[in-house]
Short mmCIF file of C-alpha atoms in Angstrom, two decimals:
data_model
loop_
_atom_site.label_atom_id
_atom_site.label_comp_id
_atom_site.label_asym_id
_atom_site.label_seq_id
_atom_site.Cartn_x
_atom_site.Cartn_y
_atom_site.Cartn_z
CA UNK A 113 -9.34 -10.20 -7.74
CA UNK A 114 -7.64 -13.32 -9.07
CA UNK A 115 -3.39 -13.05 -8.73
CA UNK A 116 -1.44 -16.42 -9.58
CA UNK A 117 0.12 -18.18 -6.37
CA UNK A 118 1.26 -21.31 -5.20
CA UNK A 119 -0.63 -23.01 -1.86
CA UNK A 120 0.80 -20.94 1.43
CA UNK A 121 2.21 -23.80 3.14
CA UNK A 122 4.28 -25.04 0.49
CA UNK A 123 6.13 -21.86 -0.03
CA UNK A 124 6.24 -21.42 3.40
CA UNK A 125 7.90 -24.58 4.30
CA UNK A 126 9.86 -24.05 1.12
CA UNK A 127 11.24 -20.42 2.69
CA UNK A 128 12.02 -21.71 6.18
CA UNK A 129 13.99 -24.93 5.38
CA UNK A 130 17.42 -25.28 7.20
CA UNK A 131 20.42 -24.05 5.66
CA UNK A 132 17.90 -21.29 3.62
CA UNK A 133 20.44 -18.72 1.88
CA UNK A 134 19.94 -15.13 0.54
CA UNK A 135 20.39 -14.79 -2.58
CA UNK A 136 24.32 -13.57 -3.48
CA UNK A 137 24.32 -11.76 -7.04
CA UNK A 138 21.65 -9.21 -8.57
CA UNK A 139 20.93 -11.39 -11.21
CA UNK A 140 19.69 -14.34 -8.30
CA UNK A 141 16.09 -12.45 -8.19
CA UNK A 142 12.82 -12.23 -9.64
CA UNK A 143 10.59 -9.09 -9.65
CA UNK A 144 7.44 -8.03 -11.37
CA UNK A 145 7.67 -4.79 -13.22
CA UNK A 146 5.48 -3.12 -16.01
CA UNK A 147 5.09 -2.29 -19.58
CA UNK A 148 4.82 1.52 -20.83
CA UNK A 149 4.98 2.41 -17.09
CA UNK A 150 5.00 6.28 -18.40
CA UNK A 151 1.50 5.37 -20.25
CA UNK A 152 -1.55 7.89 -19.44
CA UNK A 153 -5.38 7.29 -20.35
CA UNK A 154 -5.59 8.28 -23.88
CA UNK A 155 -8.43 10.91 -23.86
CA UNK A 156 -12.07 9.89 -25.04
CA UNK A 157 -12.27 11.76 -28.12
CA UNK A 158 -8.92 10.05 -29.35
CA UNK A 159 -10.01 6.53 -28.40
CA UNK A 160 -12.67 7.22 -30.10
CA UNK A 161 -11.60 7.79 -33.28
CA UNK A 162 -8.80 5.05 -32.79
CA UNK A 163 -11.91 2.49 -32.65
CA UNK A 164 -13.52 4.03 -36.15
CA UNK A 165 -10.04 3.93 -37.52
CA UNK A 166 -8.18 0.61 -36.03
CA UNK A 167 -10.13 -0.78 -33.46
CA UNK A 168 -7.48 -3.74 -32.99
CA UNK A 169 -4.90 -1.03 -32.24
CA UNK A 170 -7.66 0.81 -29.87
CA UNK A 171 -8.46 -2.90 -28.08
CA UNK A 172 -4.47 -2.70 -27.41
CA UNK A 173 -3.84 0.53 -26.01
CA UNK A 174 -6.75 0.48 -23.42
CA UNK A 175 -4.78 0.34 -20.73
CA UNK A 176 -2.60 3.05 -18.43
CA UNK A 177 -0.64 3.28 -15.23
CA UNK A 178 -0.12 4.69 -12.19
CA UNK A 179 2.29 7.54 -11.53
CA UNK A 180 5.99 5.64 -11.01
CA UNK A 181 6.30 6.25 -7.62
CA UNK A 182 2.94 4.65 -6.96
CA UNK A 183 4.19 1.97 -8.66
CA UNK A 184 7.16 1.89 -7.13
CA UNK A 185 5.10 1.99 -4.00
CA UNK A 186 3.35 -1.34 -5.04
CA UNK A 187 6.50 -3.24 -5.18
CA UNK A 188 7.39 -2.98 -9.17
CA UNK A 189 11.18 -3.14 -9.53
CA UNK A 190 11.10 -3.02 -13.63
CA UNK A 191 9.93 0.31 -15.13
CA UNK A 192 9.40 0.65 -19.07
CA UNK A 193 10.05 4.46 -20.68
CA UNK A 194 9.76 5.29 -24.51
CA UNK A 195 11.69 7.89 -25.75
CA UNK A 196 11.52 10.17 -28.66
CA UNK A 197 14.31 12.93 -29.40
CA UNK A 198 13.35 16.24 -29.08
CA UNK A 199 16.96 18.15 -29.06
CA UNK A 200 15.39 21.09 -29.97
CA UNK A 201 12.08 21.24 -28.05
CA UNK A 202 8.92 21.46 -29.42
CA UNK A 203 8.54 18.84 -32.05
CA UNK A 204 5.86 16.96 -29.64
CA UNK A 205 4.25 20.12 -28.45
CA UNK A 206 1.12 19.94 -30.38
CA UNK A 207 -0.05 16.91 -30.86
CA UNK A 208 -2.87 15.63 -32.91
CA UNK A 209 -5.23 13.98 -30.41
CA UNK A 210 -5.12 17.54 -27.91
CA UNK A 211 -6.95 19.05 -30.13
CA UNK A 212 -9.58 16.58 -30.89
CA UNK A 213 -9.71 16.53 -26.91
CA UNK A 214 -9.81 19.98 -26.38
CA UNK A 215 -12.98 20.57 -29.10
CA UNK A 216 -14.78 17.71 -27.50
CA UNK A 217 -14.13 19.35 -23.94
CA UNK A 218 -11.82 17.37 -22.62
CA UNK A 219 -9.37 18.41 -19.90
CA UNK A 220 -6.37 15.83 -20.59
CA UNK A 221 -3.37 17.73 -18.02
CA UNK A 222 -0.94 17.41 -21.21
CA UNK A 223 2.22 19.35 -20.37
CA UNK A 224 2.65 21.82 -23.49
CA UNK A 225 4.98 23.67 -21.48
CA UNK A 226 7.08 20.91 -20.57
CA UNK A 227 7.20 19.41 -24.23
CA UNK A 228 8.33 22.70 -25.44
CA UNK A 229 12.14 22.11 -23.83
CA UNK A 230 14.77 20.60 -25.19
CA UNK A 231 15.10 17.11 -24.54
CA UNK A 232 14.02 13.29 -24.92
CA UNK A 233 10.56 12.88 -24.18
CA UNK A 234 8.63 9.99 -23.17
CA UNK A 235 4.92 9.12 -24.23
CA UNK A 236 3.75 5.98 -26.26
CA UNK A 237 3.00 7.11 -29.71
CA UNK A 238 3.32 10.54 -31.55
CA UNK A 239 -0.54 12.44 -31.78
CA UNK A 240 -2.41 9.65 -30.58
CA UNK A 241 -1.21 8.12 -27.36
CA UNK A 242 0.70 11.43 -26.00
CA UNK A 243 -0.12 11.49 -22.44
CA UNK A 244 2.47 10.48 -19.89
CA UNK A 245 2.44 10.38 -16.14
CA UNK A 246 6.24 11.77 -17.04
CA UNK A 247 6.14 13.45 -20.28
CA UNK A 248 10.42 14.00 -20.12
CA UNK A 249 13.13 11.42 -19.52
CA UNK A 250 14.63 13.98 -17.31
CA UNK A 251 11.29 14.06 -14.77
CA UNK A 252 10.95 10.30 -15.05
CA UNK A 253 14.60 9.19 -13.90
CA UNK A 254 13.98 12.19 -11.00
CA UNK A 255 11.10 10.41 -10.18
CA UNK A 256 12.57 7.22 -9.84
CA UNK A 257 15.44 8.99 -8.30
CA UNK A 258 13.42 10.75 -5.49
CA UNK A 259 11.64 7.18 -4.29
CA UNK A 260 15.12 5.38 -4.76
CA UNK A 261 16.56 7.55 -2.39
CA UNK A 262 14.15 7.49 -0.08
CA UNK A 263 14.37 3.67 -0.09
CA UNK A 264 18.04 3.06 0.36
CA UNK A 265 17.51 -0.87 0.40
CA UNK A 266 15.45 -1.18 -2.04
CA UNK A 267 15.95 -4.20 -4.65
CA UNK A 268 17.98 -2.98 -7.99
CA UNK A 269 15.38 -1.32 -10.04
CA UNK A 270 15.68 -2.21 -13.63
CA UNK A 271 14.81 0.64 -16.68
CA UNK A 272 14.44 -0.42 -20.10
CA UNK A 273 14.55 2.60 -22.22
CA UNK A 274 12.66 1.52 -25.49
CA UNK A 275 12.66 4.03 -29.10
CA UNK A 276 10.42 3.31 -31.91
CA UNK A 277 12.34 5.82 -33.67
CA UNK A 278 11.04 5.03 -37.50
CA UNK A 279 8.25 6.28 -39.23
CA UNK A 280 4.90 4.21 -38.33
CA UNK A 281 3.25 5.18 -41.96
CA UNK A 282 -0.06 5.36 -40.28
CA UNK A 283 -1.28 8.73 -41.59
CA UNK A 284 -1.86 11.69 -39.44
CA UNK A 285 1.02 10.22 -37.22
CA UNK A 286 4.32 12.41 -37.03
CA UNK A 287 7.34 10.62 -37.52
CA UNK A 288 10.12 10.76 -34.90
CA UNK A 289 13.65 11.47 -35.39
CA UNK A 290 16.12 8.31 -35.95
CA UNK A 291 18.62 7.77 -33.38
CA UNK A 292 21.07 6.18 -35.08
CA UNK A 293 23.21 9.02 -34.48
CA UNK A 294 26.50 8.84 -31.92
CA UNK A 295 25.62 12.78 -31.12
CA UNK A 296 22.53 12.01 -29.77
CA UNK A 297 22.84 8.87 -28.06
CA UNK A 298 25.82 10.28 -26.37
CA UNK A 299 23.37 13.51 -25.17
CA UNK A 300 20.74 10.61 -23.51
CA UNK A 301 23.81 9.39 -21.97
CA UNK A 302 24.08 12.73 -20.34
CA UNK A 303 20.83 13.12 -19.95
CA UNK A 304 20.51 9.78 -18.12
CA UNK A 305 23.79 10.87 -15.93
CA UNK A 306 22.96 14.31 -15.18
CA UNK A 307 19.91 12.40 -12.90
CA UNK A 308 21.68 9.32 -11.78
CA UNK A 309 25.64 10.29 -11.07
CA UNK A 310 27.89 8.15 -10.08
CA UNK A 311 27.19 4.96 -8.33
CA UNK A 312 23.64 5.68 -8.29
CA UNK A 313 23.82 3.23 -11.79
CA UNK A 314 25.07 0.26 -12.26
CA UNK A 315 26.97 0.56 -15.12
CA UNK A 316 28.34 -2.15 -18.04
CA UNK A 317 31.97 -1.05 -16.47
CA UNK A 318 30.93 -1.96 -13.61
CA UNK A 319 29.89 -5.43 -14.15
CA UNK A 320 32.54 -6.01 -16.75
CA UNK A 321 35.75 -5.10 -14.36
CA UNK A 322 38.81 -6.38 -15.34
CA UNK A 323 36.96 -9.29 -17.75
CA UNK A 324 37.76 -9.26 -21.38
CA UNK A 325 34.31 -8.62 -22.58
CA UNK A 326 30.89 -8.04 -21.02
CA UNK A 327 29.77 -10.91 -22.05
CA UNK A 328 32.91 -12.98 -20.53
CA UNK A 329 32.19 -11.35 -17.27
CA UNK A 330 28.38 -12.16 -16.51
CA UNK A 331 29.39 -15.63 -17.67
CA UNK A 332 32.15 -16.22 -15.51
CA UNK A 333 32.43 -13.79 -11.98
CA UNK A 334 28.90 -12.85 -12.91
CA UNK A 335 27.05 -9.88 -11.47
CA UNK A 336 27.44 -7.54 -8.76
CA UNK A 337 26.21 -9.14 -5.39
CA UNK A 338 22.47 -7.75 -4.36
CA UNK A 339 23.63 -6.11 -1.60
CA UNK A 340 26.29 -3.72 -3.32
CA UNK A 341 23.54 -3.43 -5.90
CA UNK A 342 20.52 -2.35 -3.30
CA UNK A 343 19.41 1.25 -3.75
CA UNK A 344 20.78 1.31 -7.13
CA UNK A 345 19.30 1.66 -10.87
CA UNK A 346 20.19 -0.16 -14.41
CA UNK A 347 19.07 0.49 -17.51
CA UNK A 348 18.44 -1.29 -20.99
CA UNK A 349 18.48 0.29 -24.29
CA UNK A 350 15.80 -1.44 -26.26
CA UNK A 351 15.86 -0.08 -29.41
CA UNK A 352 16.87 -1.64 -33.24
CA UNK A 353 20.15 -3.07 -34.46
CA UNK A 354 21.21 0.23 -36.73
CA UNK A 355 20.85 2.38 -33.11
CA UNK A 356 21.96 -0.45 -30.83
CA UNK A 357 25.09 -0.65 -33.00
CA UNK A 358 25.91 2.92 -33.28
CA UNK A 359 25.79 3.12 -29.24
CA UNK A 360 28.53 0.05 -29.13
CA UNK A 361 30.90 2.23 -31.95
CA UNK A 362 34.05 3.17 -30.18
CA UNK A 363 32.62 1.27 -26.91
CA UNK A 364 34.00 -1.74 -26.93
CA UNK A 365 31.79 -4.07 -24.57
CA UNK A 366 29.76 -0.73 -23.63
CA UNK A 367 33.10 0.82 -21.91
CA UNK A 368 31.79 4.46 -20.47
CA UNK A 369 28.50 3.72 -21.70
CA UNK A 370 25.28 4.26 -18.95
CA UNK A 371 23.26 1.79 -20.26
CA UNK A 372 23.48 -2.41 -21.15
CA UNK A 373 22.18 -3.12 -24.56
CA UNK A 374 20.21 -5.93 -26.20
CA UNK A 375 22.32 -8.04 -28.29
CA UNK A 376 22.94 -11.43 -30.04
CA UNK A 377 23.86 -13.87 -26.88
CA UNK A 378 27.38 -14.48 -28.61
CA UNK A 379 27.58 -10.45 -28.97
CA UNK A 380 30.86 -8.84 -26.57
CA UNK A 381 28.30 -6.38 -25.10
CA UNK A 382 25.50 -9.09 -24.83
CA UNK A 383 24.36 -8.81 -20.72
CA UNK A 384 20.68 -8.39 -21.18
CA UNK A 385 18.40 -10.05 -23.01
CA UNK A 386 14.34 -9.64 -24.30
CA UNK A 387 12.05 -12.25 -24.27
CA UNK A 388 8.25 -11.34 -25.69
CA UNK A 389 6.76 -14.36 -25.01
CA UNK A 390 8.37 -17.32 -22.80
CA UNK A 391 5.27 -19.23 -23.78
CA UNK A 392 7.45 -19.75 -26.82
CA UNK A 393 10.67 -19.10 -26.01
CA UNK A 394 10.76 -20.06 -21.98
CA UNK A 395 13.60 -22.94 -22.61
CA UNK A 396 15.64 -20.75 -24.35
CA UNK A 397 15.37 -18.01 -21.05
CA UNK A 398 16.28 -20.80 -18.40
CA UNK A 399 19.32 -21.54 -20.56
CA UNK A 400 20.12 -17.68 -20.67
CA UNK A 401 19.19 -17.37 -16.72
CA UNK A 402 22.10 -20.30 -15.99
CA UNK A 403 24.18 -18.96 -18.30
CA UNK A 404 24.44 -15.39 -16.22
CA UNK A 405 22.25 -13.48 -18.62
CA UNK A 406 19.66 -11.06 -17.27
CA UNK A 407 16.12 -11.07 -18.84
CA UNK A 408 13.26 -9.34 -19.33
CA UNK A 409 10.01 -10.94 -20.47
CA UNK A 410 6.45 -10.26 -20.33
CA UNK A 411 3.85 -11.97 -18.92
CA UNK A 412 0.82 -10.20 -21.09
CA UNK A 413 0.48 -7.85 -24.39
CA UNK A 414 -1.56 -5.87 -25.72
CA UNK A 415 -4.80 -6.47 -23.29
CA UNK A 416 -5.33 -9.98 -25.03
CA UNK A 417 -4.65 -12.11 -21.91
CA UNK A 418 -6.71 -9.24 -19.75
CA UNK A 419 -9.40 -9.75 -21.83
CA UNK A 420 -10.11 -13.64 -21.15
CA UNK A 421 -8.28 -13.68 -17.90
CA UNK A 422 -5.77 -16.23 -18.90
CA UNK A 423 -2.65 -16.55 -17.44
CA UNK A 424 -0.45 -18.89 -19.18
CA UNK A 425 2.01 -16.67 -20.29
CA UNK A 426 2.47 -15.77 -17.04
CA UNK A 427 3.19 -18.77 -15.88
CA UNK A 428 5.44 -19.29 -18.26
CA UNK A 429 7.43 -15.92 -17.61
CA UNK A 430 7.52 -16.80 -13.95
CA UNK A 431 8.88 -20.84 -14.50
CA UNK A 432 11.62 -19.46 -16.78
CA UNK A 433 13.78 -17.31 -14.35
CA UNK A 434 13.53 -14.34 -15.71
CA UNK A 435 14.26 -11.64 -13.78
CA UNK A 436 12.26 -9.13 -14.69
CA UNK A 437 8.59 -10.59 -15.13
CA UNK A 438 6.29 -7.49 -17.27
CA UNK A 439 2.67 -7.27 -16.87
CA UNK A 440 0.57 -4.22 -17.68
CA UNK A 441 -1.79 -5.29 -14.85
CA UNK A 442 0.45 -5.77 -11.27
CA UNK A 443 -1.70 -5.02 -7.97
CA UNK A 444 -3.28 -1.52 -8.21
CA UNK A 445 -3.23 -0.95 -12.00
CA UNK A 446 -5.73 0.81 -13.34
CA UNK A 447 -7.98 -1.54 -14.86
CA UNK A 448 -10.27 0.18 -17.76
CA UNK A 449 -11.45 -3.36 -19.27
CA UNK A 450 -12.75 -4.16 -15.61
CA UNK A 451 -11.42 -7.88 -16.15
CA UNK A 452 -10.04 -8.53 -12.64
CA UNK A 453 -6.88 -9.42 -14.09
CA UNK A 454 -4.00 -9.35 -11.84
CA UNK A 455 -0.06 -10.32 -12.04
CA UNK A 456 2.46 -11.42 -9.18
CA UNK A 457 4.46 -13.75 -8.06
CA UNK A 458 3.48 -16.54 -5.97
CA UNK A 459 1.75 -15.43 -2.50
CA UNK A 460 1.51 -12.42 -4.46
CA UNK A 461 4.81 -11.04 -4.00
CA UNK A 462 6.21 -8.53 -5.94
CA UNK A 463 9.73 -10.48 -6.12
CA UNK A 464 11.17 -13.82 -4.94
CA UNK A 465 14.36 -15.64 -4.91
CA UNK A 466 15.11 -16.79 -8.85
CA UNK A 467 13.54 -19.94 -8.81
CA UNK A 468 16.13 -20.98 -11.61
CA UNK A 469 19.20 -19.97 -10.12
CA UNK A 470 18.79 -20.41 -6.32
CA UNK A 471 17.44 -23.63 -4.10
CA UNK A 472 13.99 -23.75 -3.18
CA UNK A 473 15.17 -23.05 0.74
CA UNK A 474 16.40 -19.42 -0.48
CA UNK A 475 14.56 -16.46 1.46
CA UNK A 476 14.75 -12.56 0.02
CA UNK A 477 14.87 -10.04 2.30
CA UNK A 478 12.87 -7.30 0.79
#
């Protein structure tokens, strides 16, 4: 199994220099984390008809994960969850593909029951790719929860919570409900809250203290040091401009809010940012990295780079400094395409000192 690294006795000698320093501030690391981390094997019968249908979109959703805390396990400190509102319950209960499974025999362990409650749930795409290793936001953040608190130390584990809440217009797919709505944003708020309490997040109040603006603050005193952030949890909200700016309304720079957002870099709330492809755009994330952004890229999509084995993009997402460094493929992943494709960091670490922010003599204590 191929995994990109750099020759043992250079990083070696680079980690045991005199004078090597920990990093100081959250933001000094770099960790691998995944895509769709929720993501379960779409059943046979579905993929099947995917392929007659779209067999570009099939080629792209051939992939799954592990359960979180086996991924956890492995050393991934960025998790991905969709969401879809559900305040009601049931609205996801029966989808399409379960029973095209279910007539062709299939035995897929989808969670009716579970999908019946009210609540945000969290699979990939309505009727087709509805299986998830956690099909409710509620059991995912207890998930990550649970392993968090049995790992007290652990790095900062980083959540982007991501809604394609439009209509997809591909027929036989049902739409989901918009979420540019303040009541329910403010119920995933509580939803996210009633799981992590307290300190257990790191919160845009928390990073902004007594700064004028989020933005001003991870610009200027910057983020809150590793060590106060160990053991802890942040989240994104990846979603589009209507929702993102509907969760900002009455929250100045995300004040009381449990999650960052993604906005413009010269935005008041602007913290985090998303980079698809740092092949592209990796100049523009080292000048984001220095500036005291945090960002999130990805170092394949869609199976493409899987496929042929070729790892430039992550390469790319690795030289830039991001922190958080997205591959559908880290150590362990399933691999359906049987392409020996493999992402970490160099000596095949799961996360490093920021090569962008801190000296080539810095050492991270896992």
């Amino acid at each position: 199994m191929r995994r990109i690294g750099i020759p043992v006795a250079l990083a070696a000698a680079a980690l045991t220099l005199v004078g090597a320093a920990n990093p100081k501030a959250m933001n000094d690391i770099q960790v691998v984390g995944s895509h769709n981390s929720f993501k379960g094997r779409i059943p046979a019968a579905v993929m099947a008809r995917i392929r007659k249908i779209e067999p570009k979109l099939a080629e792209g959703l051939d992939y799954y994960h592990l359960p979180l805390t086996r991924q956890l396990d492995a050393g991934v400190r960025q998790l991905e969850l969709d969401i879809f509102a559900d305040p009601q319950g049931g609205r996801y209960a029966d989808p399409k593909g379960e029973q095209w499974a279910r007539e062709a025999g299939e035995e897929t362990g989808f969670d009716r029951q579970a999908m019946l409650k009210p609540g945000f749930k969290t699979f990939h795409i309505p009727d087709v790719d509805y299986i998830s290793t956690c099909p409710t936001l509620i059991r995912c953040l207890s998930e990550i929860d649970s392993w968090s608190r049995a790992h007290p130390r652990h790095l900062p584990i980083m959540i982007t919570i991501n809604a394609a809440d439009t209509p997809s217009n591909r027929p036989g797919i049902s739409s989901p409900i918009a979420l540019d709505d303040k009541a329910l944003l403010d119920a995933l708020d509580a939803e996210i809250r009633s799981v992590l309490p307290g300190k257990r997040l790191v919160t845009p109040d928390d990073v902004r203290g007594n700064a004028r603006t989020l933005r001003e603050a991870v610009r200027t005193k910057g983020w809150p040091s590793l060590d106060a952030a160990r053991g802890r949890i942040y989240i994104l909200l990846d979603v589009r401009n209507a929702v993102s700016d509907v969760y900002r309304a009455n929250h100045p720079s995300l004040v009381g809010r449990a999650m960052f957002g993604w906005y413009p870099d010269d935005q008041p709330e602007s913290a985090i940012q998303i980079v698809q492809d740092p092949l592209v755009d990796g100049d523009k994330i080292k000048a984001w990295i220095k500036q005291g952004f945090i960002v999130r890229t990805r170092a394949d999509a869609n199976t493409m780079e899987a496929r042929v084995r070729d790892y430039r993009k992550a390469h790319a997402a690795m030289a830039s400094g991001a922190q958080a460094v997205s591959t559908d493929y880290y150590p362990g992943a399933p691999d359906p395409l049987r392409s020996g494709f493999s992402v970490t960091l160099p000596l095949e670490a799961m996360a490093r000192c920021n090569p962008v922010r801190t000296s080539p003599a810095c050492a991270l204590e896992p």
